Amino acid sequence: MLPEEARLLRFVESNARTVASLYGYREIITPVVETYELLSAKAGEEVKSRMFVFKDLGGRDVALRPEFTASVARLVASTLRAQPKPFRLFCAGTIYRYDEPQRGRYREFWQSNYELMGSSRPEADAEVLLLTDRLMKNSGLKNYAMKIGHVGVLRGIFNQEKFDEKAQNSAMQLMDKKQYEEALNLISESGFPDDGLKTLRELISLRGNNVFDITNCMMKCVSAYEQATKAVENLNDILKMVAESGAKINMTVDAGFARGLEYYTGMICEIFVPEFDIALGGGGRYDRLIELFGGEPTPAVGIAHGMDRMMLALQNQSPPVRIVPESKAGVVIPIQRHLAAKAAQIAETLREENMRVELEIMGRKMTKVLEEADKKKLNFAVLVGEKELESRSVVVRNLLTREQKTARLDEIAETIRQRDEHEAS
Ligand code: HAM
């Protein structure tokens, strides 16, 4: 990433970190390389097939992390095991998947990731949706919408019909890719009863942004299935919690929505903007992953946001988002070579005052340096010349107005700041 992109990514990241602290999520830092066994458990075939796997020098199978969730779950199952719950944990960093590179899809990308562990209540699911809304809103994004579903509804029907878990996962992988006909064919080939198939067909056609109408229809549709009915009730409670919290989130409920990761057990969600058909974030409830890693049974819910995609979305919206300008920046130019050390000393005194200062170190002519400073959109230049130094002064030039002023050595920062105030007024 070049400087402008890096700056935008760091803006998105620092916004994610601020939102983490607003909701009480504490940051942890997990390794990029972990054992293959840990990273592949319950990741799902799709993610597993796209992992960067290799043998380390000790002959162990290791991989680059394809997500944060497994690492966080392992930590909660082991080191944090005895700590009081709930845990609210935040991570940000690079993630690796051997995806087909294209716009918004990279083999190395960045996620901000939030995990809330220890509560099975709808309040916890709602919190993850609310914090995602705030994250998107505070980053300056507009017109984003959330797609919500519940894995328990489909699984409830599958389980009651004794449909094998491996086949369930394959069918849901197909649904994740919106290949509904292929999924239904696979289910029907297993000898699934006709009534059940009819219910599935009706269920996956239910979607819309009048969310409580949709959950009502879902409820009627799955009334013959006990677990699935409980799942719809749970989804309804989560949506009620979000609505009653006062947040105005644009939400769509999609009953046929599935996600590629296999560990989900409850509510699932993804975030979209109209400009792209790829998700800016996704997550959901996974109540069994922590015990899979040897921990106490611990309900959990979480979400990860693709920071590269958020960046793209921010660049593509009009007007594009404006990052709050950093503090004023400038350049210190020694007019004669033998004044280089003096210029360096002046630059240091300005940095001491928290000003961003570059030092001219190429011995170029002043006009050349000023031209470049304009291009870089610097705000001021300090010209260190022999004549002024004799009276313990320098020339401070405002690069916007081109005004110049002589300032005493101990008043340079003050002179620059006065200009700031002048400009602001
Ligand atoms: P995920 O849906 O696989 O979920 O990824 C989350 C987000 O990462 C996606 O919505 C997308 O924005 C971004 N992303 C995924 N692949 C790429 C790629 N190749 N290039 C750029 N961005 C990408 C998870 O990773 C789960 N661990 C989320 C979670 C946390 N579930 C519970 N807790």
mmCIF file with all atom_site columns, N, CA, C and O in Angstrom, residues 102-152:
data_model
loop_
_atom_site.group_PDB
_atom_site.id
_atom_site.type_symbol
_atom_site.label_atom_id
_atom_site.label_alt_id
_atom_site.label_comp_id
_atom_site.label_asym_id
_atom_site.label_entity_id
_atom_site.label_seq_id
_atom_site.pdbx_PDB_ins_code
_atom_site.Cartn_x
_atom_site.Cartn_y
_atom_site.Cartn_z
_atom_site.occupancy
_atom_site.B_iso_or_equiv
_atom_site.pdbx_formal_charge
_atom_site.auth_seq_id
_atom_site.auth_comp_id
_atom_site.auth_asym_id
_atom_site.auth_atom_id
_atom_site.pdbx_PDB_model_num
ATOM 1   N N  . GLN A 1 102 ? -8.728  -10.356 -7.150 1.00 0.00 ? 102 GLN A N  1
ATOM 2   C CA . GLN A 1 102 ? -9.513  -9.421  -7.958 1.00 0.00 ? 102 GLN A CA 1
ATOM 3   C C  . GLN A 1 102 ? -9.832  -8.248  -7.048 1.00 0.00 ? 102 GLN A C  1
ATOM 4   O O  . GLN A 1 102 ? -9.444  -8.265  -5.884 1.00 0.00 ? 102 GLN A O  1
ATOM 5   N N  . ARG A 1 103 ? -10.552 -7.245  -7.585 1.00 0.00 ? 103 ARG A N  1
ATOM 6   C CA . ARG A 1 103 ? -10.815 -6.073  -6.769 1.00 0.00 ? 103 ARG A CA 1
ATOM 7   C C  . ARG A 1 103 ? -11.543 -6.465  -5.474 1.00 0.00 ? 103 ARG A C  1
ATOM 8   O O  . ARG A 1 103 ? -12.599 -7.106  -5.531 1.00 0.00 ? 103 ARG A O  1
ATOM 9   N N  . GLY A 1 104 ? -10.958 -6.105  -4.354 1.00 0.00 ? 104 GLY A N  1
ATOM 10  C CA . GLY A 1 104 ? -11.586 -6.408  -3.067 1.00 0.00 ? 104 GLY A CA 1
ATOM 11  C C  . GLY A 1 104 ? -11.380 -7.837  -2.598 1.00 0.00 ? 104 GLY A C  1
ATOM 12  O O  . GLY A 1 104 ? -11.915 -8.237  -1.579 1.00 0.00 ? 104 GLY A O  1
ATOM 13  N N  . ARG A 1 105 ? -10.632 -8.628  -3.369 1.00 0.00 ? 105 ARG A N  1
ATOM 14  C CA . ARG A 1 105 ? -10.368 -10.003 -2.940 1.00 0.00 ? 105 ARG A CA 1
ATOM 15  C C  . ARG A 1 105 ? -8.871  -10.239 -3.073 1.00 0.00 ? 105 ARG A C  1
ATOM 16  O O  . ARG A 1 105 ? -8.342  -10.250 -4.181 1.00 0.00 ? 105 ARG A O  1
ATOM 17  N N  . TYR A 1 106 ? -8.199  -10.368 -1.941 1.00 0.00 ? 106 TYR A N  1
ATOM 18  C CA . TYR A 1 106 ? -6.740  -10.461 -1.955 1.00 0.00 ? 106 TYR A CA 1
ATOM 19  C C  . TYR A 1 106 ? -6.284  -11.708 -1.215 1.00 0.00 ? 106 TYR A C  1
ATOM 20  O O  . TYR A 1 106 ? -7.055  -12.304 -0.467 1.00 0.00 ? 106 TYR A O  1
ATOM 21  N N  . ARG A 1 107 ? -5.015  -12.055 -1.436 1.00 0.00 ? 107 ARG A N  1
ATOM 22  C CA . ARG A 1 107 ? -4.484  -13.233 -0.722 1.00 0.00 ? 107 ARG A CA 1
ATOM 23  C C  . ARG A 1 107 ? -3.944  -12.824 0.639  1.00 0.00 ? 107 ARG A C  1
ATOM 24  O O  . ARG A 1 107 ? -3.848  -13.635 1.545  1.00 0.00 ? 107 ARG A O  1
ATOM 25  N N  . GLU A 1 108 ? -3.575  -11.570 0.774  1.00 0.00 ? 108 GLU A N  1
ATOM 26  C CA . GLU A 1 108 ? -3.280  -11.029 2.107  1.00 0.00 ? 108 GLU A CA 1
ATOM 27  C C  . GLU A 1 108 ? -4.230  -9.857  2.296  1.00 0.00 ? 108 GLU A C  1
ATOM 28  O O  . GLU A 1 108 ? -4.263  -8.962  1.455  1.00 0.00 ? 108 GLU A O  1
ATOM 29  N N  . PHE A 1 109 ? -5.020  -9.887  3.344  1.00 0.00 ? 109 PHE A N  1
ATOM 30  C CA . PHE A 1 109 ? -5.944  -8.778  3.582  1.00 0.00 ? 109 PHE A CA 1
ATOM 31  C C  . PHE A 1 109 ? -6.034  -8.517  5.089  1.00 0.00 ? 109 PHE A C  1
ATOM 32  O O  . PHE A 1 109 ? -5.429  -9.224  5.884  1.00 0.00 ? 109 PHE A O  1
ATOM 33  N N  . TRP A 1 110 ? -6.766  -7.458  5.423  1.00 0.00 ? 110 TRP A N  1
ATOM 34  C CA . TRP A 1 110 ? -6.811  -7.008  6.822  1.00 0.00 ? 110 TRP A CA 1
ATOM 35  C C  . TRP A 1 110 ? -8.209  -7.170  7.388  1.00 0.00 ? 110 TRP A C  1
ATOM 36  O O  . TRP A 1 110 ? -9.186  -6.864  6.710  1.00 0.00 ? 110 TRP A O  1
ATOM 37  N N  . GLN A 1 111 ? -8.263  -7.651  8.627  1.00 0.00 ? 111 GLN A N  1
ATOM 38  C CA . GLN A 1 111 ? -9.561  -7.727  9.313  1.00 0.00 ? 111 GLN A CA 1
ATOM 39  C C  . GLN A 1 111 ? -9.502  -6.997  10.648 1.00 0.00 ? 111 GLN A C  1
ATOM 40  O O  . GLN A 1 111 ? -8.463  -6.992  11.303 1.00 0.00 ? 111 GLN A O  1
ATOM 41  N N  . SER A 1 112 ? -10.632 -6.397  11.027 1.00 0.00 ? 112 SER A N  1
ATOM 42  C CA . SER A 1 112 ? -10.831 -6.024  12.429 1.00 0.00 ? 112 SER A CA 1
ATOM 43  C C  . SER A 1 112 ? -11.853 -7.035  12.939 1.00 0.00 ? 112 SER A C  1
ATOM 44  O O  . SER A 1 112 ? -12.825 -7.331  12.252 1.00 0.00 ? 112 SER A O  1
ATOM 45  N N  . ASN A 1 113 ? -11.606 -7.599  14.101 1.00 0.00 ? 113 ASN A N  1
ATOM 46  C CA . ASN A 1 113 ? -12.362 -8.767  14.540 1.00 0.00 ? 113 ASN A CA 1
ATOM 47  C C  . ASN A 1 113 ? -12.795 -8.610  16.007 1.00 0.00 ? 113 ASN A C  1
ATOM 48  O O  . ASN A 1 113 ? -11.986 -8.257  16.858 1.00 0.00 ? 113 ASN A O  1
ATOM 49  N N  . TYR A 1 114 ? -14.059 -8.867  16.267 1.00 0.00 ? 114 TYR A N  1
ATOM 50  C CA . TYR A 1 114 ? -14.608 -8.725  17.620 1.00 0.00 ? 114 TYR A CA 1
ATOM 51  C C  . TYR A 1 114 ? -15.226 -10.044 18.050 1.00 0.00 ? 114 TYR A C  1
ATOM 52  O O  . TYR A 1 114 ? -16.021 -10.616 17.306 1.00 0.00 ? 114 TYR A O  1
ATOM 53  N N  . GLU A 1 115 ? -14.873 -10.523 19.231 1.00 0.00 ? 115 GLU A N  1
ATOM 54  C CA . GLU A 1 115 ? -15.479 -11.760 19.741 1.00 0.00 ? 115 GLU A CA 1
ATOM 55  C C  . GLU A 1 115 ? -16.052 -11.486 21.134 1.00 0.00 ? 115 GLU A C  1
ATOM 56  O O  . GLU A 1 115 ? -15.387 -10.893 21.984 1.00 0.00 ? 115 GLU A O  1
ATOM 57  N N  . LEU A 1 116 ? -17.300 -11.922 21.320 1.00 0.00 ? 116 LEU A N  1
ATOM 58  C CA . LEU A 1 116 ? -17.980 -11.769 22.614 1.00 0.00 ? 116 LEU A CA 1
ATOM 59  C C  . LEU A 1 116 ? -18.306 -13.168 23.110 1.00 0.00 ? 116 LEU A C  1
ATOM 60  O O  . LEU A 1 116 ? -19.136 -13.859 22.516 1.00 0.00 ? 116 LEU A O  1
ATOM 61  N N  . MET A 1 117 ? -17.615 -13.602 24.180 1.00 0.00 ? 117 MET A N  1
ATOM 62  C CA . MET A 1 117 ? -17.726 -14.985 24.618 1.00 0.00 ? 117 MET A CA 1
ATOM 63  C C  . MET A 1 117 ? -18.301 -15.093 26.019 1.00 0.00 ? 117 MET A C  1
ATOM 64  O O  . MET A 1 117 ? -17.910 -14.340 26.900 1.00 0.00 ? 117 MET A O  1
ATOM 65  N N  . GLY A 1 118 ? -19.229 -16.030 26.183 1.00 0.00 ? 118 GLY A N  1
ATOM 66  C CA . GLY A 1 118 ? -19.757 -16.279 27.528 1.00 0.00 ? 118 GLY A CA 1
ATOM 67  C C  . GLY A 1 118 ? -21.246 -16.031 27.649 1.00 0.00 ? 118 GLY A C  1
ATOM 68  O O  . GLY A 1 118 ? -21.823 -16.338 28.685 1.00 0.00 ? 118 GLY A O  1
ATOM 69  N N  . SER A 1 119 ? -21.896 -15.491 26.646 1.00 0.00 ? 119 SER A N  1
ATOM 70  C CA . SER A 1 119 ? -23.338 -15.239 26.752 1.00 0.00 ? 119 SER A CA 1
ATOM 71  C C  . SER A 1 119 ? -24.078 -15.857 25.572 1.00 0.00 ? 119 SER A C  1
ATOM 72  O O  . SER A 1 119 ? -23.673 -15.689 24.428 1.00 0.00 ? 119 SER A O  1
ATOM 73  N N  . SER A 1 120 ? -25.191 -16.562 25.897 1.00 0.00 ? 120 SER A N  1
ATOM 74  C CA . SER A 1 120 ? -25.992 -17.144 24.819 1.00 0.00 ? 120 SER A CA 1
ATOM 75  C C  . SER A 1 120 ? -27.228 -16.288 24.558 1.00 0.00 ? 120 SER A C  1
ATOM 76  O O  . SER A 1 120 ? -28.084 -16.634 23.770 1.00 0.00 ? 120 SER A O  1
ATOM 77  N N  . ARG A 1 121 ? -27.321 -15.160 25.255 1.00 0.00 ? 121 ARG A N  1
ATOM 78  C CA . ARG A 1 121 ? -28.535 -14.351 25.158 1.00 0.00 ? 121 ARG A CA 1
ATOM 79  C C  . ARG A 1 121 ? -28.580 -13.514 23.880 1.00 0.00 ? 121 ARG A C  1
ATOM 80  O O  . ARG A 1 121 ? -27.529 -13.149 23.347 1.00 0.00 ? 121 ARG A O  1
ATOM 81  N N  . PRO A 1 122 ? -29.791 -13.151 23.467 1.00 0.00 ? 122 PRO A N  1
ATOM 82  C CA . PRO A 1 122 ? -29.911 -12.317 22.258 1.00 0.00 ? 122 PRO A CA 1
ATOM 83  C C  . PRO A 1 122 ? -29.237 -10.951 22.407 1.00 0.00 ? 122 PRO A C  1
ATOM 84  O O  . PRO A 1 122 ? -28.838 -10.348 21.414 1.00 0.00 ? 122 PRO A O  1
ATOM 85  N N  . GLU A 1 123 ? -29.063 -10.493 23.658 1.00 0.00 ? 123 GLU A N  1
ATOM 86  C CA . GLU A 1 123 ? -28.377 -9.213  23.878 1.00 0.00 ? 123 GLU A CA 1
ATOM 87  C C  . GLU A 1 123 ? -26.973 -9.245  23.276 1.00 0.00 ? 123 GLU A C  1
ATOM 88  O O  . GLU A 1 123 ? -26.476 -8.240  22.781 1.00 0.00 ? 123 GLU A O  1
ATOM 89  N N  . ALA A 1 124 ? -26.327 -10.418 23.382 1.00 0.00 ? 124 ALA A N  1
ATOM 90  C CA . ALA A 1 124 ? -24.952 -10.532 22.893 1.00 0.00 ? 124 ALA A CA 1
ATOM 91  C C  . ALA A 1 124 ? -24.921 -10.442 21.363 1.00 0.00 ? 124 ALA A C  1
ATOM 92  O O  . ALA A 1 124 ? -24.103 -9.723  20.786 1.00 0.00 ? 124 ALA A O  1
ATOM 93  N N  . ASP A 1 125 ? -25.851 -11.159 20.708 1.00 0.00 ? 125 ASP A N  1
ATOM 94  C CA . ASP A 1 125 ? -25.909 -11.099 19.239 1.00 0.00 ? 125 ASP A CA 1
ATOM 95  C C  . ASP A 1 125 ? -26.205 -9.663  18.799 1.00 0.00 ? 125 ASP A C  1
ATOM 96  O O  . ASP A 1 125 ? -25.606 -9.154  17.845 1.00 0.00 ? 125 ASP A O  1
ATOM 97  N N  . ALA A 1 126 ? -27.153 -9.030  19.519 1.00 0.00 ? 126 ALA A N  1
ATOM 98  C CA . ALA A 1 126 ? -27.536 -7.665  19.156 1.00 0.00 ? 126 ALA A CA 1
ATOM 99  C C  . ALA A 1 126 ? -26.342 -6.727  19.320 1.00 0.00 ? 126 ALA A C  1
ATOM 100 O O  . ALA A 1 126 ? -26.127 -5.833  18.499 1.00 0.00 ? 126 ALA A O  1
ATOM 101 N N  . GLU A 1 127 ? -25.537 -6.951  20.349 1.00 0.00 ? 127 GLU A N  1
ATOM 102 C CA . GLU A 1 127 ? -24.373 -6.069  20.573 1.00 0.00 ? 127 GLU A CA 1
ATOM 103 C C  . GLU A 1 127 ? -23.421 -6.082  19.380 1.00 0.00 ? 127 GLU A C  1
ATOM 104 O O  . GLU A 1 127 ? -22.898 -5.047  18.961 1.00 0.00 ? 127 GLU A O  1
ATOM 105 N N  . VAL A 1 128 ? -23.216 -7.280  18.827 1.00 0.00 ? 128 VAL A N  1
ATOM 106 C CA . VAL A 1 128 ? -22.310 -7.411  17.688 1.00 0.00 ? 128 VAL A CA 1
ATOM 107 C C  . VAL A 1 128 ? -22.862 -6.635  16.473 1.00 0.00 ? 128 VAL A C  1
ATOM 108 O O  . VAL A 1 128 ? -22.117 -5.997  15.726 1.00 0.00 ? 128 VAL A O  1
ATOM 109 N N  . LEU A 1 129 ? -24.182 -6.655  16.315 1.00 0.00 ? 129 LEU A N  1
ATOM 110 C CA . LEU A 1 129 ? -24.784 -5.914  15.197 1.00 0.00 ? 129 LEU A CA 1
ATOM 111 C C  . LEU A 1 129 ? -24.702 -4.405  15.448 1.00 0.00 ? 129 LEU A C  1
ATOM 112 O O  . LEU A 1 129 ? -24.387 -3.626  14.549 1.00 0.00 ? 129 LEU A O  1
ATOM 113 N N  . LEU A 1 130 ? -24.945 -4.017  16.691 1.00 0.00 ? 130 LEU A N  1
ATOM 114 C CA . LEU A 1 130 ? -24.905 -2.590  17.027 1.00 0.00 ? 130 LEU A CA 1
ATOM 115 C C  . LEU A 1 130 ? -23.499 -2.027  16.867 1.00 0.00 ? 130 LEU A C  1
ATOM 116 O O  . LEU A 1 130 ? -23.308 -0.927  16.338 1.00 0.00 ? 130 LEU A O  1
ATOM 117 N N  . LEU A 1 131 ? -22.504 -2.793  17.309 1.00 0.00 ? 131 LEU A N  1
ATOM 118 C CA . LEU A 1 131 ? -21.139 -2.254  17.203 1.00 0.00 ? 131 LEU A CA 1
ATOM 119 C C  . LEU A 1 131 ? -20.698 -2.193  15.747 1.00 0.00 ? 131 LEU A C  1
ATOM 120 O O  . LEU A 1 131 ? -19.960 -1.296  15.343 1.00 0.00 ? 131 LEU A O  1
ATOM 121 N N  . THR A 1 132 ? -21.199 -3.115  14.942 1.00 0.00 ? 132 THR A N  1
ATOM 122 C CA . THR A 1 132 ? -20.881 -3.075  13.510 1.00 0.00 ? 132 THR A CA 1
ATOM 123 C C  . THR A 1 132 ? -21.509 -1.844  12.860 1.00 0.00 ? 132 THR A C  1
ATOM 124 O O  . THR A 1 132 ? -20.884 -1.159  12.045 1.00 0.00 ? 132 THR A O  1
ATOM 125 N N  . ASP A 1 133 ? -22.731 -1.546  13.264 1.00 0.00 ? 133 ASP A N  1
ATOM 126 C CA . ASP A 1 133 ? -23.390 -0.348  12.748 1.00 0.00 ? 133 ASP A CA 1
ATOM 127 C C  . ASP A 1 133 ? -22.574 0.891   13.106 1.00 0.00 ? 133 ASP A C  1
ATOM 128 O O  . ASP A 1 133 ? -22.309 1.749   12.275 1.00 0.00 ? 133 ASP A O  1
ATOM 129 N N  . ARG A 1 134 ? -22.124 0.944   14.359 1.00 0.00 ? 134 ARG A N  1
ATOM 130 C CA . ARG A 1 134 ? -21.350 2.116   14.781 1.00 0.00 ? 134 ARG A CA 1
ATOM 131 C C  . ARG A 1 134 ? -20.007 2.189   14.044 1.00 0.00 ? 134 ARG A C  1
ATOM 132 O O  . ARG A 1 134 ? -19.561 3.257   13.636 1.00 0.00 ? 134 ARG A O  1
ATOM 133 N N  . LEU A 1 135 ? -19.393 1.040   13.848 1.00 0.00 ? 135 LEU A N  1
ATOM 134 C CA . LEU A 1 135 ? -18.114 1.000   13.133 1.00 0.00 ? 135 LEU A CA 1
ATOM 135 C C  . LEU A 1 135 ? -18.267 1.571   11.722 1.00 0.00 ? 135 LEU A C  1
ATOM 136 O O  . LEU A 1 135 ? -17.477 2.405   11.275 1.00 0.00 ? 135 LEU A O  1
ATOM 137 N N  . MET A 1 136 ? -19.308 1.129   11.032 1.00 0.00 ? 136 MET A N  1
ATOM 138 C CA . MET A 1 136 ? -19.536 1.583   9.660  1.00 0.00 ? 136 MET A CA 1
ATOM 139 C C  . MET A 1 136 ? -19.867 3.084   9.663  1.00 0.00 ? 136 MET A C  1
ATOM 140 O O  . MET A 1 136 ? -19.322 3.849   8.885  1.00 0.00 ? 136 MET A O  1
ATOM 141 N N  . LYS A 1 137 ? -20.754 3.462   10.571 1.00 0.00 ? 137 LYS A N  1
ATOM 142 C CA . LYS A 1 137 ? -21.200 4.863   10.634 1.00 0.00 ? 137 LYS A CA 1
ATOM 143 C C  . LYS A 1 137 ? -20.019 5.779   10.961 1.00 0.00 ? 137 LYS A C  1
ATOM 144 O O  . LYS A 1 137 ? -19.793 6.765   10.267 1.00 0.00 ? 137 LYS A O  1
ATOM 145 N N  . ASN A 1 138 ? -19.252 5.417   11.995 1.00 0.00 ? 138 ASN A N  1
ATOM 146 C CA . ASN A 1 138 ? -18.148 6.294   12.411 1.00 0.00 ? 138 ASN A CA 1
ATOM 147 C C  . ASN A 1 138 ? -17.031 6.376   11.375 1.00 0.00 ? 138 ASN A C  1
ATOM 148 O O  . ASN A 1 138 ? -16.271 7.324   11.361 1.00 0.00 ? 138 ASN A O  1
ATOM 149 N N  . SER A 1 139 ? -16.922 5.364   10.504 1.00 0.00 ? 139 SER A N  1
ATOM 150 C CA . SER A 1 139 ? -15.876 5.444   9.481  1.00 0.00 ? 139 SER A CA 1
ATOM 151 C C  . SER A 1 139 ? -16.310 6.377   8.359  1.00 0.00 ? 139 SER A C  1
ATOM 152 O O  . SER A 1 139 ? -15.513 6.724   7.501  1.00 0.00 ? 139 SER A O  1
ATOM 153 N N  . GLY A 1 140 ? -17.587 6.760   8.346  1.00 0.00 ? 140 GLY A N  1
ATOM 154 C CA . GLY A 1 140 ? -18.069 7.689   7.321  1.00 0.00 ? 140 GLY A CA 1
ATOM 155 C C  . GLY A 1 140 ? -18.826 6.990   6.198  1.00 0.00 ? 140 GLY A C  1
ATOM 156 O O  . GLY A 1 140 ? -19.259 7.640   5.242  1.00 0.00 ? 140 GLY A O  1
ATOM 157 N N  . LEU A 1 141 ? -19.002 5.681   6.311  1.00 0.00 ? 141 LEU A N  1
ATOM 158 C CA . LEU A 1 141 ? -19.709 4.952   5.240  1.00 0.00 ? 141 LEU A CA 1
ATOM 159 C C  . LEU A 1 141 ? -21.204 5.252   5.259  1.00 0.00 ? 141 LEU A C  1
ATOM 160 O O  . LEU A 1 141 ? -21.806 5.380   6.309  1.00 0.00 ? 141 LEU A O  1
ATOM 161 N N  . LYS A 1 142 ? -21.763 5.299   4.047  1.00 0.00 ? 142 LYS A N  1
ATOM 162 C CA . LYS A 1 142 ? -23.211 5.539   3.936  1.00 0.00 ? 142 LYS A CA 1
ATOM 163 C C  . LYS A 1 142 ? -23.868 4.358   3.203  1.00 0.00 ? 142 LYS A C  1
ATOM 164 O O  . LYS A 1 142 ? -23.201 3.626   2.487  1.00 0.00 ? 142 LYS A O  1
ATOM 165 N N  . ASN A 1 143 ? -25.182 4.260   3.394  1.00 0.00 ? 143 ASN A N  1
ATOM 166 C CA . ASN A 1 143 ? -25.997 3.291   2.631  1.00 0.00 ? 143 ASN A CA 1
ATOM 167 C C  . ASN A 1 143 ? -25.608 1.835   2.817  1.00 0.00 ? 143 ASN A C  1
ATOM 168 O O  . ASN A 1 143 ? -25.867 1.018   1.943  1.00 0.00 ? 143 ASN A O  1
ATOM 169 N N  . TYR A 1 144 ? -24.986 1.512   3.919  1.00 0.00 ? 144 TYR A N  1
ATOM 170 C CA . TYR A 1 144 ? -24.660 0.102   4.141  1.00 0.00 ? 144 TYR A CA 1
ATOM 171 C C  . TYR A 1 144 ? -25.893 -0.615  4.695  1.00 0.00 ? 144 TYR A C  1
ATOM 172 O O  . TYR A 1 144 ? -26.787 0.026   5.272  1.00 0.00 ? 144 TYR A O  1
ATOM 173 N N  . ALA A 1 145 ? -25.952 -1.902  4.471  1.00 0.00 ? 145 ALA A N  1
ATOM 174 C CA . ALA A 1 145 ? -27.100 -2.676  4.946  1.00 0.00 ? 145 ALA A CA 1
ATOM 175 C C  . ALA A 1 145 ? -26.606 -4.021  5.458  1.00 0.00 ? 145 ALA A C  1
ATOM 176 O O  . ALA A 1 145 ? -25.573 -4.521  5.016  1.00 0.00 ? 145 ALA A O  1
ATOM 177 N N  . MET A 1 146 ? -27.358 -4.579  6.404  1.00 0.00 ? 146 MET A N  1
ATOM 178 C CA . MET A 1 146 ? -26.947 -5.878  6.953  1.00 0.00 ? 146 MET A CA 1
ATOM 179 C C  . MET A 1 146 ? -27.903 -6.964  6.506  1.00 0.00 ? 146 MET A C  1
ATOM 180 O O  . MET A 1 146 ? -29.119 -6.757  6.501  1.00 0.00 ? 146 MET A O  1
ATOM 181 N N  . LYS A 1 147 ? -27.309 -8.080  6.146  1.00 0.00 ? 147 LYS A N  1
ATOM 182 C CA . LYS A 1 147 ? -28.108 -9.262  5.821  1.00 0.00 ? 147 LYS A CA 1
ATOM 183 C C  . LYS A 1 147 ? -28.008 -10.203 7.015  1.00 0.00 ? 147 LYS A C  1
ATOM 184 O O  . LYS A 1 147 ? -26.913 -10.485 7.499  1.00 0.00 ? 147 LYS A O  1
ATOM 185 N N  . ILE A 1 148 ? -29.181 -10.639 7.511  1.00 0.00 ? 148 ILE A N  1
ATOM 186 C CA . ILE A 1 148 ? -29.192 -11.459 8.725  1.00 0.00 ? 148 ILE A CA 1
ATOM 187 C C  . ILE A 1 148 ? -29.892 -12.789 8.447  1.00 0.00 ? 148 ILE A C  1
ATOM 188 O O  . ILE A 1 148 ? -30.905 -12.823 7.729  1.00 0.00 ? 148 ILE A O  1
ATOM 189 N N  . GLY A 1 149 ? -29.386 -13.826 9.016  1.00 0.00 ? 149 GLY A N  1
ATOM 190 C CA . GLY A 1 149 ? -30.027 -15.137 8.921  1.00 0.00 ? 149 GLY A CA 1
ATOM 191 C C  . GLY A 1 149 ? -29.797 -15.913 10.205 1.00 0.00 ? 149 GLY A C  1
ATOM 192 O O  . GLY A 1 149 ? -29.308 -15.355 11.202 1.00 0.00 ? 149 GLY A O  1
ATOM 193 N N  . HIS A 1 150 ? -30.134 -17.182 10.208 1.00 0.00 ? 150 HIS A N  1
ATOM 194 C CA . HIS A 1 150 ? -29.939 -18.001 11.405 1.00 0.00 ? 150 HIS A CA 1
ATOM 195 C C  . HIS A 1 150 ? -29.679 -19.439 10.970 1.00 0.00 ? 150 HIS A C  1
ATOM 196 O O  . HIS A 1 150 ? -30.550 -20.072 10.373 1.00 0.00 ? 150 HIS A O  1
ATOM 197 N N  . VAL A 1 151 ? -28.475 -19.914 11.243 1.00 0.00 ? 151 VAL A N  1
ATOM 198 C CA . VAL A 1 151 ? -28.077 -21.261 10.830 1.00 0.00 ? 151 VAL A CA 1
ATOM 199 C C  . VAL A 1 151 ? -28.945 -22.328 11.506 1.00 0.00 ? 151 VAL A C  1
ATOM 200 O O  . VAL A 1 151 ? -29.184 -23.402 10.951 1.00 0.00 ? 151 VAL A O  1
ATOM 201 N N  . GLY A 1 152 ? -29.442 -22.011 12.702 1.00 0.00 ? 152 GLY A N  1
ATOM 202 C CA . GLY A 1 152 ? -30.223 -22.986 13.471 1.00 0.00 ? 152 GLY A CA 1
ATOM 203 C C  . GLY A 1 152 ? -31.528 -23.374 12.795 1.00 0.00 ? 152 GLY A C  1
ATOM 204 O O  . GLY A 1 152 ? -32.079 -24.451 13.083 1.00 0.00 ? 152 GLY A O  1
#
